XYZ file of C-alpha atoms in Angstrom:
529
model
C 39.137 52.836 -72.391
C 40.199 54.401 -75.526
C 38.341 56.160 -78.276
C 38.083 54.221 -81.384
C 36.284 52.392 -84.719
C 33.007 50.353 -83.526
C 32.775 47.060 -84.836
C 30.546 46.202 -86.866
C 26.850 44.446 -85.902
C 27.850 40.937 -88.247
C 28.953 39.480 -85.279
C 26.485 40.359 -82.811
C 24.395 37.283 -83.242
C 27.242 34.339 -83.344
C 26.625 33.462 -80.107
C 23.400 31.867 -80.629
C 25.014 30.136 -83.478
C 28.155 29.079 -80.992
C 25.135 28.282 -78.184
C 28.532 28.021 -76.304
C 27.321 30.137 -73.012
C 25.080 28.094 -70.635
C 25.183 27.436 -67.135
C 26.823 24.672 -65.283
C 25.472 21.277 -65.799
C 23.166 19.806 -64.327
C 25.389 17.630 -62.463
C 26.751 20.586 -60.739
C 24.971 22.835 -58.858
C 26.479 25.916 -58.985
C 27.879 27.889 -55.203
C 26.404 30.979 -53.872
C 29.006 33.828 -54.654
C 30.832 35.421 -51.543
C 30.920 38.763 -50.848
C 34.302 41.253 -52.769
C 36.093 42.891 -50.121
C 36.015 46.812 -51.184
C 38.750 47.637 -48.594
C 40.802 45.234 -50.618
C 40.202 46.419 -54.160
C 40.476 49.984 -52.351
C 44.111 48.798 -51.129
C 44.914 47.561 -54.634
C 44.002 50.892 -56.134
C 45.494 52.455 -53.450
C 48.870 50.572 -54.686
C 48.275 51.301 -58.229
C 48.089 54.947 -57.109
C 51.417 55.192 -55.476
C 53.304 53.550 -58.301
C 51.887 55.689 -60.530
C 53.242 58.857 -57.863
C 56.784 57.201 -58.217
C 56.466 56.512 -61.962
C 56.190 60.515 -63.333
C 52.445 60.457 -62.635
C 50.878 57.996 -65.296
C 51.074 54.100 -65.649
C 51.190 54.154 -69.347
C 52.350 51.581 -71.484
C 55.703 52.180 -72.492
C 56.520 53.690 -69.236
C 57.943 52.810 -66.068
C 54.815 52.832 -64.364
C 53.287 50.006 -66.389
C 55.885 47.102 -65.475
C 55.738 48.103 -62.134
C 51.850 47.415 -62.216
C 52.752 44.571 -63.691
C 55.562 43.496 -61.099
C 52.440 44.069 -58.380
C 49.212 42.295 -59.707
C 51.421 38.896 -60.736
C 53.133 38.673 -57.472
C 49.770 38.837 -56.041
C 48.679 36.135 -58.286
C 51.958 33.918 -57.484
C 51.178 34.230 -53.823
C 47.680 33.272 -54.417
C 48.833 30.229 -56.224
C 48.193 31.098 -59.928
C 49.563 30.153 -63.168
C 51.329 33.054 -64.252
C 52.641 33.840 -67.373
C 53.779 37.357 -68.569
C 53.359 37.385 -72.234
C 55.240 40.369 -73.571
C 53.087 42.445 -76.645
C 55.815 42.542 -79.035
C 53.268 45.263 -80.701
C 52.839 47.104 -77.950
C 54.951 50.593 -76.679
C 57.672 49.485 -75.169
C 56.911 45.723 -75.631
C 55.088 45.635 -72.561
C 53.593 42.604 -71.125
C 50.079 41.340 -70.725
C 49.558 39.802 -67.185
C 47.620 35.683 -68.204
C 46.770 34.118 -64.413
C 45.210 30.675 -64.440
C 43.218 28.784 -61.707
C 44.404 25.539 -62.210
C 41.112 23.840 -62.087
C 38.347 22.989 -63.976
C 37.329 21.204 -67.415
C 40.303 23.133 -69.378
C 38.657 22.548 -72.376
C 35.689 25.428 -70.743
C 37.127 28.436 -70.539
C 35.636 31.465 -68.876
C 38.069 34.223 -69.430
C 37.967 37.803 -67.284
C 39.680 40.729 -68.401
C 40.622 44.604 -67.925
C 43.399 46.700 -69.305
C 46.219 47.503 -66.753
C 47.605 50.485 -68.710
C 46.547 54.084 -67.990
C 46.994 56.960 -70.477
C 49.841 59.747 -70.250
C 48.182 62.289 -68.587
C 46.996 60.785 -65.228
C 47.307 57.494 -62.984
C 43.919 56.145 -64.725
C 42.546 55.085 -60.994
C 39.218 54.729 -62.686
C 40.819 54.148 -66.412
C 41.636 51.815 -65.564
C 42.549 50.616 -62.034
C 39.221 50.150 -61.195
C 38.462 47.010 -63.702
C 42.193 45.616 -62.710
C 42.041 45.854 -59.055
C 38.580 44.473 -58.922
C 39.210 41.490 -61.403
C 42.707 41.069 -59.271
C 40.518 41.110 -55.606
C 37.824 38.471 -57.009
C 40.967 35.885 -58.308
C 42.307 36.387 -54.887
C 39.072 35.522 -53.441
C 38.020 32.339 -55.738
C 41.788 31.017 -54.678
C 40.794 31.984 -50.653
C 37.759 29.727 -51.576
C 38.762 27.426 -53.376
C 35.489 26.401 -54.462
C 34.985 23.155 -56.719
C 35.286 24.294 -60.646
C 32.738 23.277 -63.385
C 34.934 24.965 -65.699
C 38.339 26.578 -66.040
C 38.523 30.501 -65.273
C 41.290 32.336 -66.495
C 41.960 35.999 -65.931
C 44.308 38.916 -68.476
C 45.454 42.247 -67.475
C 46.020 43.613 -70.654
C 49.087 45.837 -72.253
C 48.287 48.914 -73.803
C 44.977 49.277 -74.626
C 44.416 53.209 -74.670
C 46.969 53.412 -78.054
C 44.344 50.783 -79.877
C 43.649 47.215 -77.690
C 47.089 46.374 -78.799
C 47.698 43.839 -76.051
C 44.185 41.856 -75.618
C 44.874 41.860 -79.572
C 48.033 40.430 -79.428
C 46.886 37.963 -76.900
C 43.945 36.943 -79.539
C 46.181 36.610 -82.588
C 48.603 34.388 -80.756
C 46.253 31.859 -79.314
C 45.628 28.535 -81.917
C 42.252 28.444 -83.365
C 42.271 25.466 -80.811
C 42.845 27.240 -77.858
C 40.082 30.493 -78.793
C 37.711 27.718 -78.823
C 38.141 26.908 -75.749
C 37.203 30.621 -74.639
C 33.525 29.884 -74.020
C 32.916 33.878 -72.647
C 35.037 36.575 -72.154
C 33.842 39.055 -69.817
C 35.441 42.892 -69.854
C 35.894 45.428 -67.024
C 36.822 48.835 -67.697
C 35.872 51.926 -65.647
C 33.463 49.991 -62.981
C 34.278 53.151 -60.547
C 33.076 56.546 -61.943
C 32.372 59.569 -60.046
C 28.715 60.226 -61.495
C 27.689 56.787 -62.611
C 25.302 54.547 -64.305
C 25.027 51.012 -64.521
C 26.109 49.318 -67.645
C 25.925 46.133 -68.983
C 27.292 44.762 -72.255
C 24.540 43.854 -74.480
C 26.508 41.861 -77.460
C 25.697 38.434 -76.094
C 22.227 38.289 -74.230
C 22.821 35.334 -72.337
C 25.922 37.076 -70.744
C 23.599 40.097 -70.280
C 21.100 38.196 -68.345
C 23.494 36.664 -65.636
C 24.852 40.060 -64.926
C 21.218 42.040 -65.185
C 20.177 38.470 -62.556
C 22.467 40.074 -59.877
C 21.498 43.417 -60.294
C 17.927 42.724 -59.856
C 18.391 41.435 -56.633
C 19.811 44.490 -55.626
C 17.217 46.502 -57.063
C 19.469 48.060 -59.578
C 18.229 49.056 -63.137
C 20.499 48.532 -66.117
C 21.250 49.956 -70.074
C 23.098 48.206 -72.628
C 26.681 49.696 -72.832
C 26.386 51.522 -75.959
C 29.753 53.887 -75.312
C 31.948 51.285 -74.855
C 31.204 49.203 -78.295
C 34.493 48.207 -79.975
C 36.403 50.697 -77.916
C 38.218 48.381 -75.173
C 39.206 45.299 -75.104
C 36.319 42.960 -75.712
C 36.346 44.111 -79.287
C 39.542 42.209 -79.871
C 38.067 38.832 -78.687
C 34.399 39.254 -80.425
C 36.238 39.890 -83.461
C 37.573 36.148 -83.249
C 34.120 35.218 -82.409
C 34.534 34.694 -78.924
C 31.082 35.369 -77.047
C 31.971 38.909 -74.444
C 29.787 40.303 -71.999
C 31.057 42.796 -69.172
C 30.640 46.141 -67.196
C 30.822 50.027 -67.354
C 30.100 52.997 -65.505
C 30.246 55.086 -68.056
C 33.157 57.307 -69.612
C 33.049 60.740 -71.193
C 28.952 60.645 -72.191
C 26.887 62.841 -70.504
C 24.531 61.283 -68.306
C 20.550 62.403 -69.353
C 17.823 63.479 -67.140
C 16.188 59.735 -67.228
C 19.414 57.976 -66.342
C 19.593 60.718 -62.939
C 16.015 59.713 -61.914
C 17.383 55.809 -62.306
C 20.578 56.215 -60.439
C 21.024 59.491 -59.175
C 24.422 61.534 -59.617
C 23.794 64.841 -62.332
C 22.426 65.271 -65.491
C 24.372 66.951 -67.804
C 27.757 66.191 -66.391
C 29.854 63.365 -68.152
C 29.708 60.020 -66.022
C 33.163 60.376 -65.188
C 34.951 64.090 -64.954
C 38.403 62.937 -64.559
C 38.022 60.971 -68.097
C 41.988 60.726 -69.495
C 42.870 63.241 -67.280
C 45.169 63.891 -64.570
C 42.656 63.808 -61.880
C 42.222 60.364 -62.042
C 43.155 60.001 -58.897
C 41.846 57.298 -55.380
C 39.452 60.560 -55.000
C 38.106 60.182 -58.375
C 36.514 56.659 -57.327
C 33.359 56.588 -55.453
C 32.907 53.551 -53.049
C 29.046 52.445 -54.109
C 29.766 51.779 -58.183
C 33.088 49.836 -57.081
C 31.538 47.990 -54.647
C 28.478 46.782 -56.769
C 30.040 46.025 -59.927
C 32.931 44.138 -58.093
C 30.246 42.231 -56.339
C 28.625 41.554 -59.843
C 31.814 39.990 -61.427
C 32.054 37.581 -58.177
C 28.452 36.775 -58.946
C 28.995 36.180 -62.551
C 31.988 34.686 -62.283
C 30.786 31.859 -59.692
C 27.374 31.565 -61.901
C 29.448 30.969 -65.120
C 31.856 28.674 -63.750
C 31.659 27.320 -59.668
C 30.082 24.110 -59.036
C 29.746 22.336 -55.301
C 31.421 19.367 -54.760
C 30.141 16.019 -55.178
C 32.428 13.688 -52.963
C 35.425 14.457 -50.697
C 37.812 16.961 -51.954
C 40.924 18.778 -51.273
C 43.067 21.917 -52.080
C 46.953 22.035 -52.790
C 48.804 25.402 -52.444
C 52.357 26.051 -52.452
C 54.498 28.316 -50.314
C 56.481 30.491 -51.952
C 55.268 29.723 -55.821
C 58.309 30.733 -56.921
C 62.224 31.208 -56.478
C 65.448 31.762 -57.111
C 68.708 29.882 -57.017
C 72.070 29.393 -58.103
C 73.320 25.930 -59.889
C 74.417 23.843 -57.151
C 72.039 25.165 -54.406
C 68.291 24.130 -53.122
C 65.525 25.715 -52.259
C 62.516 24.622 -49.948
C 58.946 25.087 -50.445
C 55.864 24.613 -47.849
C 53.298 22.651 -49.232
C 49.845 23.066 -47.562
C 46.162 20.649 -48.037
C 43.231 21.359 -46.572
C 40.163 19.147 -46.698
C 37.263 21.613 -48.937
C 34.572 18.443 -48.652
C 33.902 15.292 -47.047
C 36.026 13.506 -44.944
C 39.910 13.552 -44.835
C 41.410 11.787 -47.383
C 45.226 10.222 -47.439
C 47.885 12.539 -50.331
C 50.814 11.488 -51.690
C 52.815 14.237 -53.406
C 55.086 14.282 -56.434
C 56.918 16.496 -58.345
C 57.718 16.764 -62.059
C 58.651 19.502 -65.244
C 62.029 19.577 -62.903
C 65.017 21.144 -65.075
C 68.148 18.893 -65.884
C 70.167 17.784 -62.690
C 67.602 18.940 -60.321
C 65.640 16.765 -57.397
C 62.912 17.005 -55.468
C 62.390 15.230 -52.094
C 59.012 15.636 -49.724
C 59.475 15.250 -46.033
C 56.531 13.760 -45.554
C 56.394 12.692 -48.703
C 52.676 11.595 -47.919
C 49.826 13.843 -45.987
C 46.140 13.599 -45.048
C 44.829 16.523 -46.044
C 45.204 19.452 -43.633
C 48.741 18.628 -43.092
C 51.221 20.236 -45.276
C 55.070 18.768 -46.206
C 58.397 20.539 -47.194
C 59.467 19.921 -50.744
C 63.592 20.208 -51.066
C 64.280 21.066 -55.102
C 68.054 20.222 -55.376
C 69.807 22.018 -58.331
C 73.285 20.386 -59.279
C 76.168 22.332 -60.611
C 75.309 20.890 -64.257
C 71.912 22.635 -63.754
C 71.376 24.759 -66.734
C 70.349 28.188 -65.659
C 67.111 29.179 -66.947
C 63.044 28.883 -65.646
C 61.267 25.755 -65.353
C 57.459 25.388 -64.291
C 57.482 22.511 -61.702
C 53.795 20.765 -61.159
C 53.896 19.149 -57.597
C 50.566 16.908 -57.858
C 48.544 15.522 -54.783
C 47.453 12.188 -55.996
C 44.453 12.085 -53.520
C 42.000 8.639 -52.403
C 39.560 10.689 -54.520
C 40.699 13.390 -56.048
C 44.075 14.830 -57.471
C 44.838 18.192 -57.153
C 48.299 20.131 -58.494
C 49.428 23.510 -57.920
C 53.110 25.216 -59.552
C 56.037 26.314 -58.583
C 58.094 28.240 -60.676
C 62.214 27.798 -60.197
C 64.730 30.257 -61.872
C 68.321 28.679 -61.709
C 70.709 31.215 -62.310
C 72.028 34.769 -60.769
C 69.319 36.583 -61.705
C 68.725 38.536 -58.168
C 72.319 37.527 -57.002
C 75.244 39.814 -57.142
C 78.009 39.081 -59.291
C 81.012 40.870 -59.530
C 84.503 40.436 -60.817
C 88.381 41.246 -60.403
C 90.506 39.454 -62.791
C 93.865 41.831 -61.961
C 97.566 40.257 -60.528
C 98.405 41.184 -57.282
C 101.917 41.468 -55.761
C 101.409 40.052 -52.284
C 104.586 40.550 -49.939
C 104.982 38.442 -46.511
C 103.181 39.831 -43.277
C 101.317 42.137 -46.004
C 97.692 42.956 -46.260
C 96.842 43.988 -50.356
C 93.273 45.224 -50.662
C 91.970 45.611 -54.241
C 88.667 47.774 -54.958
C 85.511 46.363 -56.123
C 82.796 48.297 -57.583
C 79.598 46.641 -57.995
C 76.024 47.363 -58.877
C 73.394 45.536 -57.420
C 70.022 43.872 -58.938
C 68.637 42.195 -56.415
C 69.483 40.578 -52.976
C 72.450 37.974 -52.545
C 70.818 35.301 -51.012
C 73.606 33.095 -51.421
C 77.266 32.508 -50.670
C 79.659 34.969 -52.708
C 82.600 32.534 -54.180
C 85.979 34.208 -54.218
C 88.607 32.337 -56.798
C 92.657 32.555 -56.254
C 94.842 31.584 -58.786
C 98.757 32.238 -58.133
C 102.150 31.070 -56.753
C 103.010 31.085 -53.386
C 106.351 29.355 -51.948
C 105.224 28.291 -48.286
C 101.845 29.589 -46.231
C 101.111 28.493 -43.138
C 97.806 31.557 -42.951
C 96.007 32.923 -45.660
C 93.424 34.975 -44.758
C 90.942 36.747 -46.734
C 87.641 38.632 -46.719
C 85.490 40.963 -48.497
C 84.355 43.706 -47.112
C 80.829 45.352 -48.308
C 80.340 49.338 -48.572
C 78.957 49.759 -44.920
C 81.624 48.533 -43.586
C 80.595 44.922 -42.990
C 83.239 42.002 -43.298
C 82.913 38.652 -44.472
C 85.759 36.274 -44.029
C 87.001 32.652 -44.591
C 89.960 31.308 -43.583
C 91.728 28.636 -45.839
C 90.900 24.741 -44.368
C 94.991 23.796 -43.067
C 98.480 24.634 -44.468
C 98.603 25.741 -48.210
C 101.402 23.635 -50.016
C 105.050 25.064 -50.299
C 103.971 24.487 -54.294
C 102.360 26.216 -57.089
C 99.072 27.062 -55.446
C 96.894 26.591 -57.980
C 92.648 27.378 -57.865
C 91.094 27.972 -55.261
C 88.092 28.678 -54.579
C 86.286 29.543 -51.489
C 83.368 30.849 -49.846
C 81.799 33.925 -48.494
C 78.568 33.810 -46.730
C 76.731 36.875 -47.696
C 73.451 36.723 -46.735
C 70.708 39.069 -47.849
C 73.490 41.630 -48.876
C 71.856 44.243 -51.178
C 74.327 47.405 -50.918
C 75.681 48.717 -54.310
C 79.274 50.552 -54.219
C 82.790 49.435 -53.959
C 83.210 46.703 -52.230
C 87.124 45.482 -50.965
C 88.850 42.029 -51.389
C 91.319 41.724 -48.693
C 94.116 39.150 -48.358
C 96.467 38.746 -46.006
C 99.861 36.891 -45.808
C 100.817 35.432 -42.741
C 103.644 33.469 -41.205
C 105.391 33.313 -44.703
C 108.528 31.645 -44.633
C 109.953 32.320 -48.133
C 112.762 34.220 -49.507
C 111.339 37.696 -49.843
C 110.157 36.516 -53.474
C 106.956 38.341 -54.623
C 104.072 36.549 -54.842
C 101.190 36.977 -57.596
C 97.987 36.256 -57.178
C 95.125 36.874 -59.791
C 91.717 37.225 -57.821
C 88.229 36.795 -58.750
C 84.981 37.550 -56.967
């Protein structure tokens, strides 16, 4: 949460003018809520922590500890089986990127949007400011996935970009969506600081509607609330009730001193601010109580499901994909598990296709039809005219009653495969070994075959060897297929299997000359890896 200009009151009343936040239809009744695990949102935090220990302390924006945030809530997401995109802020410090995860369910044309800033400020880890709103919003999209639940409408979730130097990302997010597309918002709902050390209660009072959902939950818990009067226009709600998108949210309270009244209601002490560690370095995992955490995650979940769960009506069925994403060079193929299971009514017969496939590429199912429960293996097939690049790829399950579709997300190119190159001549004698150094720095792991090119005369070869040999000493070697010719050589290109190799250094290319029957002529060889 940052400290900044309140909106004004003009747009407090639109949404009775919108009348765009109601409950499911009648058609669909809506599913209890399940319970948020705290020991997972106390893991996430507990992950948000540590990055923020490796990152110089903080997880500001602009800083290495916010992409690495980043890097850890979307693979979580991906796993889960989310749309992810990773919108970068082109206004933000460092042009950082805001974290949009879709459930791809739903009437898309009802949005219910949930949102929390992922950023922290210099001075501290933000565990509370705010980890607390992200790992809690992150631990109830993992949950709706594990449940799968039929959707009345479409949910959508944003970690946003820095927020603390002035809502910059949720901002940018705003201003780049088509009038359209903010329609389709029906509520946004805002999380930021939902763990303080000497709480309250807080619910956002803009939108009474959205006030009475959340106050529903708390009442059955016996829990009193107060509008959140701290946090008007001063996170990121502000930048989506400016657009006139209908918000609603959660607090615990910031830098305010909690009054005598609000201790009788919820305990804690009067006269202290409702959280200590406020944009400081001790907010830390011991700045975050378990009881304010635990209720307010549980309140999202109920909102949340309220807002936007139905039951099912007829037989149904889930699609998820194992991994959601990957990584290959042109020329190579990748496999993916994909897994049904049968969420209502009887078993019903899937067949599965594929499509948004980049040029050159195929994809095969084996079986290429399931009843749901069963899962198949989809083969993507990249060809060497593959462009490299990342393409989206929908696999759909065209159910008896239902369809359901899930995505996988291919990157063809060497993005996390090393490359490294030695373009230099080589004098290669007969019966002689010429090793030439190779320093390389690695990005990611080689998960594919290293290809080693030879171009160069050679009078007569009856054995060519050659290998590579990586900086702990490993060796990885292919042997020529038969005699060479007693001609010019040519290109050739072969093979290295090197499999999971991540070690950076110099690296050797070895060849060696055997069995040469030539004149003593040099031979030159130019050599790339």
């Amino acid at each position: 949460m940052k400290w900044g200009k309140r909106i004004g009151a003009a747009i407090v009343g639109m949404a009775a003018v919108l009348g765009v936040v109601t409950a499911p239809a009648q058609a669909v009744t809506a599913a209890a809520a399940p319970d948020i695990s705290l020991a997972n949102v106390k893991a996430h935090l507990s992950a948000l922590q540590t990055i923020a220990n490796q990152n110089g302390g903080n997880r500001a924006a602009g800083r290495p500890g916010y992409p690495a945030s980043v890097s850890y809530v979307a693979q979580k997401l991906r796993d889960a089986g989310y749309n992810v995109t990773l919108q970068t802020c082109t206004s933000c410090a460092g042009s950082n990127q805001n974290i949009i995860a879709e459930w791809p369910q739903g009437d898309a044309s009802q949005v219910i949007m949930l949102g929390a800033h992922l950023d922290s400020v210099s001075a501290g880890p933000g565990i509370n400011d705010n980890g607390s709103g992200s790992a809690s919003i992150l631990e109830v999209a993992l949950t709706l996935a594990r449940e799968n639940p039929t959707m009345a409408k479409r949910v959508r979730f944003g970690w946003w970009a820095d927020e603390e130097s002035g809502l910059r990302g949720s901002r940018f997010y705003v201003n780049s969506l088509p009038q359209t597309e903010r329609t389709k918002i029906k509520t946004y709902l805002n999380f930021d600081m939902i763990g303080s050390d000497n709480w309250g209660y807080f619910v956002y009072d803009d939108v009474a509607s959205v006030k009475a959902v959340f106050d529903e939950y708390f009442r059955t818990i016996g829990i009193q609330t107060e509008g959140d009067t701290e946090g008007d226009g001063r996170s990121d709600h502000a930048s989506f009730k400016s657009a006139g998108i209908p918000v609603g949210g959660l607090a615990t309270g910031a830098g305010y001193t909690k009054s005598a009244t609000q201790q009788q209601k919820w305990g804690g002490t009067a006269g202290r601010p409702f959280d200590s560690c406020y944009h400081r370095a001790c907010d830390t995992l011991s700045n975050i109580p378990d009881t304010p955490l635990e209720k307010n995650s549980d309140a999202i979940a109920y909102a949340l499901w309220k807002l936007a769960v139905g039951t099912s009506t007829g037989p149904d069925f889930s699609l998820g994909l194992s991994p959601s994403s990957g990584t290959v060079q042109a020329g190579q193929s990748t496999t993916v598990t994909v897994n049904t299971a049968t969420t209502s009514g009887a078993a019903q017969a899937v067949s599965l296709s594929a499509s948004g496939l980049p040029a050159g590429a195929t994809a095969t199912f084996n079986p290429a039809s399931v009843q749901s429960g069963g899962s198949s293996t989809l083969t993507i097939a990249t060809s060497a005219s593959t462009p490299n690049g990342t393409s989206t790829i929908t696999v759909t399950g065209d159910g008896t009653s239902v369809d359901r579709t899930a995505q996988y997300t291919l990157t063809v190119g060497d993005v996390s495969v090393r490359t490294f190159t030695n373009g230099t001549d080589f004098a290669l004698n007969d019966y002689a070994t010429v090793n030439s150094p190779i320093t390389s720095s690695a990005t990611g792991a080689a998960t594919s075959p290293v290809k080693v090119s030879i171009t160069g005369t050679h009078t007569c070869s009856e054995d060519l060897r050659i290998s590579l040999k990586a900086p702990d000493g490993s060796t990885y070697s292919v042997k020529p297929t038969g005699s060479l010719p007693c001609t010019d050589l040519g290109t050739r290109t072969y093979s290295v299997p090197v499999t999971n190799e991540a070690a950076s250094g110099t690296w050797t290319l070895v060849l060696y000359d055997a069995y040469a029957q030539d004149t003593g002529t040099l031979d030159s060889w130019t050599i790339t890896v």
